mmCIF file of C-alpha atoms in Angstrom:
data_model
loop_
_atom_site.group_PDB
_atom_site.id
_atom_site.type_symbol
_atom_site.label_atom_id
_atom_site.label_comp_id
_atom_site.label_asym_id
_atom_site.label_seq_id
_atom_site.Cartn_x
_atom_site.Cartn_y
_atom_site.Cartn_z
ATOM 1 C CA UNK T 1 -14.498 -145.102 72.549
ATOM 2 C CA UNK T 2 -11.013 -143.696 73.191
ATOM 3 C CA UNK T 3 -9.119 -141.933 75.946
ATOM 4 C CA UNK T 4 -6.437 -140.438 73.182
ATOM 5 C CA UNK T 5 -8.130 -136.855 74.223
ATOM 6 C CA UNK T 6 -7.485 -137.275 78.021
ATOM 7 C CA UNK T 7 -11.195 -138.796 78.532
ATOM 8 C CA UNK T 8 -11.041 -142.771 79.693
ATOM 9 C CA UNK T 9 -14.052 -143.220 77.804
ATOM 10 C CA UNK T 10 -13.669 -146.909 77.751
ATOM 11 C CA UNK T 11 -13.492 -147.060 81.411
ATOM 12 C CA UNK T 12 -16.175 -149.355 82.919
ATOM 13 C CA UNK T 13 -16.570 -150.734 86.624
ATOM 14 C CA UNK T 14 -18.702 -153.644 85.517
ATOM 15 C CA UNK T 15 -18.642 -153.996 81.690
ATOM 16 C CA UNK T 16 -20.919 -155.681 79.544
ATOM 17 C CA UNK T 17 -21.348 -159.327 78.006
ATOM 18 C CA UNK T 18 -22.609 -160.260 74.744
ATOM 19 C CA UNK T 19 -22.509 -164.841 73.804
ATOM 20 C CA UNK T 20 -23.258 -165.746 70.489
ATOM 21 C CA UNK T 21 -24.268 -169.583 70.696
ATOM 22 C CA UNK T 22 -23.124 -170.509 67.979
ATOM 23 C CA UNK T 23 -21.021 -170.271 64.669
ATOM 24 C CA UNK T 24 -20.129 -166.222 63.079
ATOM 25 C CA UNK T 25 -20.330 -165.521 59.854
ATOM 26 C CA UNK T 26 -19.049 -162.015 58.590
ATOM 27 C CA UNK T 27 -18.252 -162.569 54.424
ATOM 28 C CA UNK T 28 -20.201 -160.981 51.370
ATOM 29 C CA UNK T 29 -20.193 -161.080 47.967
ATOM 30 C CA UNK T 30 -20.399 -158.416 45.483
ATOM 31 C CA UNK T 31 -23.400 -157.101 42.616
ATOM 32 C CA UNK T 32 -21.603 -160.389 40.316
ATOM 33 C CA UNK T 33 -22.047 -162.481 43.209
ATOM 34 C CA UNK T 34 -18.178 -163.465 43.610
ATOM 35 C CA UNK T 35 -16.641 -163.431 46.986
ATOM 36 C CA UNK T 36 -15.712 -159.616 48.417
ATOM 37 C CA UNK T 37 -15.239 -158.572 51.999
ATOM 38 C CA UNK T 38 -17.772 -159.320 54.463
ATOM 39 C CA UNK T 39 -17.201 -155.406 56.592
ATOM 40 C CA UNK T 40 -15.701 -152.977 53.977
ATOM 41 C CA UNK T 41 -16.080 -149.879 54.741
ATOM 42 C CA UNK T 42 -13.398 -147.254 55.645
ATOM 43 C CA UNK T 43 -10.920 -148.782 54.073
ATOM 44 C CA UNK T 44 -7.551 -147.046 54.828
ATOM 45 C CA UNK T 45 -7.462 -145.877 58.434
ATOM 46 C CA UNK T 46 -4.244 -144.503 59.874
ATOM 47 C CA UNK T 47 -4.540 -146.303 63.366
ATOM 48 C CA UNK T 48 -4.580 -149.746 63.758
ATOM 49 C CA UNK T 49 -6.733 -149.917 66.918
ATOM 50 C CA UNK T 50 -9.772 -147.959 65.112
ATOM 51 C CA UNK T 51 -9.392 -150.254 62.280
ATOM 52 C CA UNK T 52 -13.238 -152.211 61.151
ATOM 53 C CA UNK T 53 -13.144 -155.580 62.783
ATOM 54 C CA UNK T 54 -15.207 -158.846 62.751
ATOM 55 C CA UNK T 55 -15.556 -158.477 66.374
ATOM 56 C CA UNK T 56 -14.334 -155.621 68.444
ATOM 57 C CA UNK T 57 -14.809 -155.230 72.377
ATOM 58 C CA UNK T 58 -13.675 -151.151 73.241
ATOM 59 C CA UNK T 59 -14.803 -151.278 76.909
ATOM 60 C CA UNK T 60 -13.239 -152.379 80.084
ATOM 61 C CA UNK T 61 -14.295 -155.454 81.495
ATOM 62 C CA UNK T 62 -16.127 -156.447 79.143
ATOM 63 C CA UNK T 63 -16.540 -159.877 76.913
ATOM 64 C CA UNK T 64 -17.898 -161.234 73.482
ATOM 65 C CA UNK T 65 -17.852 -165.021 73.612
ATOM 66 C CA UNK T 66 -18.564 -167.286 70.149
ATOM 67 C CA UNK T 67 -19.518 -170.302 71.340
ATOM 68 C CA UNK T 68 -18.735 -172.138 67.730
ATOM 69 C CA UNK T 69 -16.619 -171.060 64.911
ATOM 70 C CA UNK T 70 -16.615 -167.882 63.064
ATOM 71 C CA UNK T 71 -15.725 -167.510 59.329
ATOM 72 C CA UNK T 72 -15.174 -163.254 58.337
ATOM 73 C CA UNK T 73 -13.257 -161.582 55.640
ATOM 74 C CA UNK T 74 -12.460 -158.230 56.832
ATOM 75 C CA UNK T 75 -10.868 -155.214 55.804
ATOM 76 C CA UNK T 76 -9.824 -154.041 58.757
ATOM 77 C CA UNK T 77 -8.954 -156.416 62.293
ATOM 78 C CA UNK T 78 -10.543 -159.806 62.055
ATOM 79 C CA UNK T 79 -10.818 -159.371 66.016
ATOM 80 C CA UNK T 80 -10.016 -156.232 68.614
ATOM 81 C CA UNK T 81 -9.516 -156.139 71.789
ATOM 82 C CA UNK T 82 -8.983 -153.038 73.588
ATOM 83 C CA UNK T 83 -8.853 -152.017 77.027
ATOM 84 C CA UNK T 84 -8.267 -153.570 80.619
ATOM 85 C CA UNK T 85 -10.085 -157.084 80.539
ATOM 86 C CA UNK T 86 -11.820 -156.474 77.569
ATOM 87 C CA UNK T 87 -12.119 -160.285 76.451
ATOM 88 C CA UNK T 88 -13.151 -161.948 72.988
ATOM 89 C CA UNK T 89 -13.353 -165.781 73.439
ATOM 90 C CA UNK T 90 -13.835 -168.104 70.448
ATOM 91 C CA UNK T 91 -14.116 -171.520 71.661
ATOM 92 C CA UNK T 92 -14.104 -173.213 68.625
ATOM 93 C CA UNK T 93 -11.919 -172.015 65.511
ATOM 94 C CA UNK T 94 -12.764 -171.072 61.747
ATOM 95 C CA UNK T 95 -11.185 -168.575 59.483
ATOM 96 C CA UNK T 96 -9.775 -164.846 59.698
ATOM 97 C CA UNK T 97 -8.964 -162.943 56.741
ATOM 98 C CA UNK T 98 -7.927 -159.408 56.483
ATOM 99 C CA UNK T 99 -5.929 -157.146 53.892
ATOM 100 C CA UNK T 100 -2.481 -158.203 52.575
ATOM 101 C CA UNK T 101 -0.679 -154.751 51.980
ATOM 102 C CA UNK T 102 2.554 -156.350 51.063
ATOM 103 C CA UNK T 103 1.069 -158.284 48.325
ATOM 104 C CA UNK T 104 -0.784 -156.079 46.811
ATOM 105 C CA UNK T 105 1.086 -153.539 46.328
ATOM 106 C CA UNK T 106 -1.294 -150.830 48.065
ATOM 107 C CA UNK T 107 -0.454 -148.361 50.961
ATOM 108 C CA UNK T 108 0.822 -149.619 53.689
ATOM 109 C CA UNK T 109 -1.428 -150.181 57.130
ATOM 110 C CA UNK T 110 -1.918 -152.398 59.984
ATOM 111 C CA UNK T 111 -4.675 -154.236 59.363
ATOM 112 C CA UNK T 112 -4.356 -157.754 62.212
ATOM 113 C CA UNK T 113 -6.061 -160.979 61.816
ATOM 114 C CA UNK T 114 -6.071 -160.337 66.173
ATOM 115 C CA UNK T 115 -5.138 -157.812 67.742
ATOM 116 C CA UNK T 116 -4.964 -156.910 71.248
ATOM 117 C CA UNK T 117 -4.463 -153.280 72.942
ATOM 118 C CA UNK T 118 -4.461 -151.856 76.727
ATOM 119 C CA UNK T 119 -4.546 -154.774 78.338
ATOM 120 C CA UNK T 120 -7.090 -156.601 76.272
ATOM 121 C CA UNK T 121 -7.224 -160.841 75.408
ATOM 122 C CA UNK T 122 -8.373 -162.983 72.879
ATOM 123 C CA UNK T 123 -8.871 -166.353 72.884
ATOM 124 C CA UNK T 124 -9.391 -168.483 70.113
ATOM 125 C CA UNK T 125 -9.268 -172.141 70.205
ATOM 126 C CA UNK T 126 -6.730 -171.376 73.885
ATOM 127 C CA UNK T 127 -7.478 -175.175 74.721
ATOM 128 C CA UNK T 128 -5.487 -176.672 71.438
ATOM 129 C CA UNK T 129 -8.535 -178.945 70.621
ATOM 130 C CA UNK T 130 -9.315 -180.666 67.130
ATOM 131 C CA UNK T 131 -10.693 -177.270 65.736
ATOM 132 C CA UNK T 132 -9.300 -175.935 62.411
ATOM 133 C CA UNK T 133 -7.957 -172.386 62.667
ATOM 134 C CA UNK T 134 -6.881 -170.912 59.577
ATOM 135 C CA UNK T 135 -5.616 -167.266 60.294
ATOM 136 C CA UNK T 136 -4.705 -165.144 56.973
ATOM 137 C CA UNK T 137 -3.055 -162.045 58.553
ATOM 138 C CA UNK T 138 -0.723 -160.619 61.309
ATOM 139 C CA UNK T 139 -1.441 -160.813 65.094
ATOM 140 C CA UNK T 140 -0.502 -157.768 67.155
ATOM 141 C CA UNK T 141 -0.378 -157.529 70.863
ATOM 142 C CA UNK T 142 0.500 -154.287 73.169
ATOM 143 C CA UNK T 143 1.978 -154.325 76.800
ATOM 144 C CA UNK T 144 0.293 -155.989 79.100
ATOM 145 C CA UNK T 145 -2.565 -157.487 76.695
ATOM 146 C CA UNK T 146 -2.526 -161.513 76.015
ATOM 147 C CA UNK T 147 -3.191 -163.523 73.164
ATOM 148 C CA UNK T 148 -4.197 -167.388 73.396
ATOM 149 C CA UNK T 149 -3.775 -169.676 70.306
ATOM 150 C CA UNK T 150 -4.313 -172.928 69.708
ATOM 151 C CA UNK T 151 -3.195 -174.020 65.869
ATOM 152 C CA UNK T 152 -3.725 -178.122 66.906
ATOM 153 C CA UNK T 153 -5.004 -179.536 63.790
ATOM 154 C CA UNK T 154 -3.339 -180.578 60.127
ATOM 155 C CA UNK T 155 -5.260 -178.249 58.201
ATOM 156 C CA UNK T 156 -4.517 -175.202 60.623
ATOM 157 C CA UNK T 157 -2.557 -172.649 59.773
ATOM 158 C CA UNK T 158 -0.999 -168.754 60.450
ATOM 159 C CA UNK T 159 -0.170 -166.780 57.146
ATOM 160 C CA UNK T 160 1.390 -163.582 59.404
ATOM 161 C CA UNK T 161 4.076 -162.409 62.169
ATOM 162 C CA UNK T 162 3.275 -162.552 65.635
ATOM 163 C CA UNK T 163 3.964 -158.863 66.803
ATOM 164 C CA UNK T 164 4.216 -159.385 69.872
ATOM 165 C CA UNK T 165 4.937 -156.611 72.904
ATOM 166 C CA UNK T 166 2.591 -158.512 75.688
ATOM 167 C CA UNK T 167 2.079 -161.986 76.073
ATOM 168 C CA UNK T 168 1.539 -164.722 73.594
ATOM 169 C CA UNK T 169 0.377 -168.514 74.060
ATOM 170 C CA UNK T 170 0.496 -170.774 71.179
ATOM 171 C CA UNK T 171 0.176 -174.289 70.645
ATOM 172 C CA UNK T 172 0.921 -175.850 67.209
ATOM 173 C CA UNK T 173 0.453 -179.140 66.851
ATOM 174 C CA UNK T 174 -0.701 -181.958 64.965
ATOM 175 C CA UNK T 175 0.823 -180.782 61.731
ATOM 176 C CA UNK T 176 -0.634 -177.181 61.641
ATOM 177 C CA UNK T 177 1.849 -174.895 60.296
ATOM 178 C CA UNK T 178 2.869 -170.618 60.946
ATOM 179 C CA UNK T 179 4.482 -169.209 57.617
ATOM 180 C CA UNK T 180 6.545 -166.630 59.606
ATOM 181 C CA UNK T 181 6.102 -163.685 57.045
ATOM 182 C CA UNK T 182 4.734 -160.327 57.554
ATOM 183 C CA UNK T 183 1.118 -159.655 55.747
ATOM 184 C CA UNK T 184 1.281 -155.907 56.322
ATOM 185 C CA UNK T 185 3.286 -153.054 57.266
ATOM 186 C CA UNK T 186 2.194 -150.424 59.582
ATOM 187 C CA UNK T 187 1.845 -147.460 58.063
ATOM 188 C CA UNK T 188 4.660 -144.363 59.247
ATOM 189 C CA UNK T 189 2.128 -142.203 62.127
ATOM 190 C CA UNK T 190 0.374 -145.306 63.495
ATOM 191 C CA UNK T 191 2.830 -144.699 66.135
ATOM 192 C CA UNK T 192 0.329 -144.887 69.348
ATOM 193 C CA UNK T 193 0.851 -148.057 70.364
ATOM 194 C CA UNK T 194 4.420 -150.747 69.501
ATOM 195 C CA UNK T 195 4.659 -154.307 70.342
ATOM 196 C CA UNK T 196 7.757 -155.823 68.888
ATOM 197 C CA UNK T 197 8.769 -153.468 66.114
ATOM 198 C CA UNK T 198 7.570 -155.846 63.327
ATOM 199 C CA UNK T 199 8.931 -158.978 64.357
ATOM 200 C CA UNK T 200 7.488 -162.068 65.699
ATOM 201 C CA UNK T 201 8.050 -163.322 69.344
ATOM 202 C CA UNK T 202 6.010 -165.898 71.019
ATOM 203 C CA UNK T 203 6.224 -166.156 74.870
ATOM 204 C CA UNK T 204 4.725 -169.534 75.750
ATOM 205 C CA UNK T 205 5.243 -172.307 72.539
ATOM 206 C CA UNK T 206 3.355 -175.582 72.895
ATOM 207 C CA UNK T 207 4.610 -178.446 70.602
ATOM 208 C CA UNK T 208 3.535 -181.649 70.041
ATOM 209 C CA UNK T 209 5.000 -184.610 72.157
ATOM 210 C CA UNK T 210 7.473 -185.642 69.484
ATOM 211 C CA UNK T 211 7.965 -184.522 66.308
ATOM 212 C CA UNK T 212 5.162 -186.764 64.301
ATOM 213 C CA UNK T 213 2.699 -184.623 65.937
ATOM 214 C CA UNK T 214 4.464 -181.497 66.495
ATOM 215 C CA UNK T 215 3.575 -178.812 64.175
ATOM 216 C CA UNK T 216 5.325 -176.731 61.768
ATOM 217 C CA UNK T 217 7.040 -173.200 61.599
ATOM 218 C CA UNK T 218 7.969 -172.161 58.035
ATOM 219 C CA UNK T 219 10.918 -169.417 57.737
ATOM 220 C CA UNK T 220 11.066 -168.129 54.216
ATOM 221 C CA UNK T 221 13.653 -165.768 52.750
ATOM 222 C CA UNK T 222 12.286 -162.298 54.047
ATOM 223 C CA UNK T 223 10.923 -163.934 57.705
ATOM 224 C CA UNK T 224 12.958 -161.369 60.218
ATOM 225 C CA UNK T 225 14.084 -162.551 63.520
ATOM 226 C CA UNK T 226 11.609 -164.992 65.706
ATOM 227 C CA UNK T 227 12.018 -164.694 69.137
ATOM 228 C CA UNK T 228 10.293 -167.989 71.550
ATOM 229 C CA UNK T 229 11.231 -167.341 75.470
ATOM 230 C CA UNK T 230 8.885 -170.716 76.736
ATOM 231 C CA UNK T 231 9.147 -173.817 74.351
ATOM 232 C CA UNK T 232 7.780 -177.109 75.737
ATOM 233 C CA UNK T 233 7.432 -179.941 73.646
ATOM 234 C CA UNK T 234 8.454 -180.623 69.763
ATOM 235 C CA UNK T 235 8.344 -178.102 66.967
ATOM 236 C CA UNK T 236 9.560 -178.664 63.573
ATOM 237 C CA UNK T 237 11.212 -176.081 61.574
ATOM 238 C CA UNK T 238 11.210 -175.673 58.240
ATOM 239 C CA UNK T 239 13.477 -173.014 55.810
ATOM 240 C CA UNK T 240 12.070 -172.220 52.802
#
C-alpha cells in the first residue's frame, strides 16, 4: 500500500486491529541448522519504508498489539509503521535485529530496528517496566510520527542512532545502555522521506532518579552529534 503514485491507498476511515496474546517469534535457521534470518527475502530494497519487517502496519488507523515479547532477526525493519495512526504496541520487550551495512562491508541501505513514517507510532516497552529490550539496529522516525522507548533494565540495550525528524520518548534506566553509533547508511535515492539527516536526537529523555540507577549513553569515536531537547532525571555518559 502506497500513495507515491497519487492514490492514498493506505487511507482508511476505521482501520483494522490484529492482538497477538502473547510472545513473537520471527528467527530461522538455515539447511546446517545454525542461526540465519528469520524474514529474508528481498534483500536489498532501495526504500526504506518498503523494506521486509517483523511487523509492519501500512494502513491508517490501524494497530498490531504483542501482548508479550517478541524475539525476530530481520533483514529488513524489525518493526514499520506507516501512515496516520497506524500503531504497533509491544507491551513487553525482547530482541530486534536487522542488517549492519557498516560492518559488513555490503551496500549501503536503511534497514531500522523501528521505524516510523506518515504519522505512524510504535511502542515498545513505552511504560519503562522491568522488561529487557535489546535493539541491534537504527531507529528512524519521519515528521509527525512518534516513537516510545523504554530501555529500563541492566541488560537492555540500543546498538544504533536515533534518526529522529518526529518525536521520540525514551527512558533509560536502571543501567541499560545506547551505543550512539550508526548501524547503516541510507543508501543515495532513498530520498522520500528525512528525519534528522543521520544523526541522533531524542525529544523527551527519561533518566533514572540519580545516577546509580540512571542508565548509560556510550559516545564512541565516529558517534556524530546527539541532540536531547527534554531531559528529566539522571543520565550517565560515557566516551569511548
Amino acid at each position: 500500500k502506497t500513495d507515491r503514485w497519487g492514490e492514498n491507498s493506505k487511507e482508511s476511515v476505521y482501520g483494522g486491529a490484529i492482538t497477538i496474546n502473547g510472545d513473537l517469534n520471527i528467527k530461522g535457521t538455515d539447511q546446517n541448522g545454525n542461526a540465519d534470518w528469520g524474514i529474508a527475502a528481498n534483500p536489498e530494497n532501495v526504500l526504506s519504508r518498503f523494506n521486509n519487517a517483523g511487523i509492519y502496519v501500512d494502513v491508517e488507523n490501524s494497530t498490531v498489539t504483542v501482548q508479550g515479547n517478541v524475539d525476530m532477526d530481520v533483514y529488513g525493519n524489525g518493526v514499520t509503521a506507516n501512515g496516520k495512526n497506524a500503531t504497533v504496541t509491544i507491551t513487553k520487550g525482547g530482541s530486534i535485529t536487522v542488517p549492519h551495512t557498516i560492518e559488513n562491508g555490503k551496500h549501503s541501505y536503511g534497514y531500522y530496528a523501528l521505524a516510523a513514517y506518515d504519522g505512524g507510532t510504535i511502542n515498545m516497552n513505552a511504560n519503562g517496566e522491568a522488561n529487557d529490550v535489546r535493539l541491534d539496529g537504527d531507529i528512524f522516525v519521519t515528521e509527525g510520527s512518534t516513537v516510545n522507548l523504554g530501555l529500563a533494565t541492566d541488560p537492555s540495550y540500543l546498538y544504533g542512532i536515533i534518526d529522529n525528524g518526529g518525536t521520540v520518548s525514551l527512558t533509560l534506566t536502571n543501567g541499560a545502555e545506547w551505543y550512539n553509533v550508526a548501524k547503516n547508511k541510507r543508501y543515495c535515492q532513498d530520498n522520500e522521506e528525512l528525519a534528522n539527516y543521520e544523526q541522533s536526537k531524542v525529544t523527551n529523555l527519561y533518566g533514572g532518579s540519580n545516577l546509580y540507577n540512571a542508565g548509560t549513553i556510550i559516545q564512541e569515536a565516529n558517534s556524530k552529534v546527539l541532540k536531547i531537547y527534554n531531559l528529566y532525571g539522571a543520565v550517565n555518559v560515557k566516551y569511548s
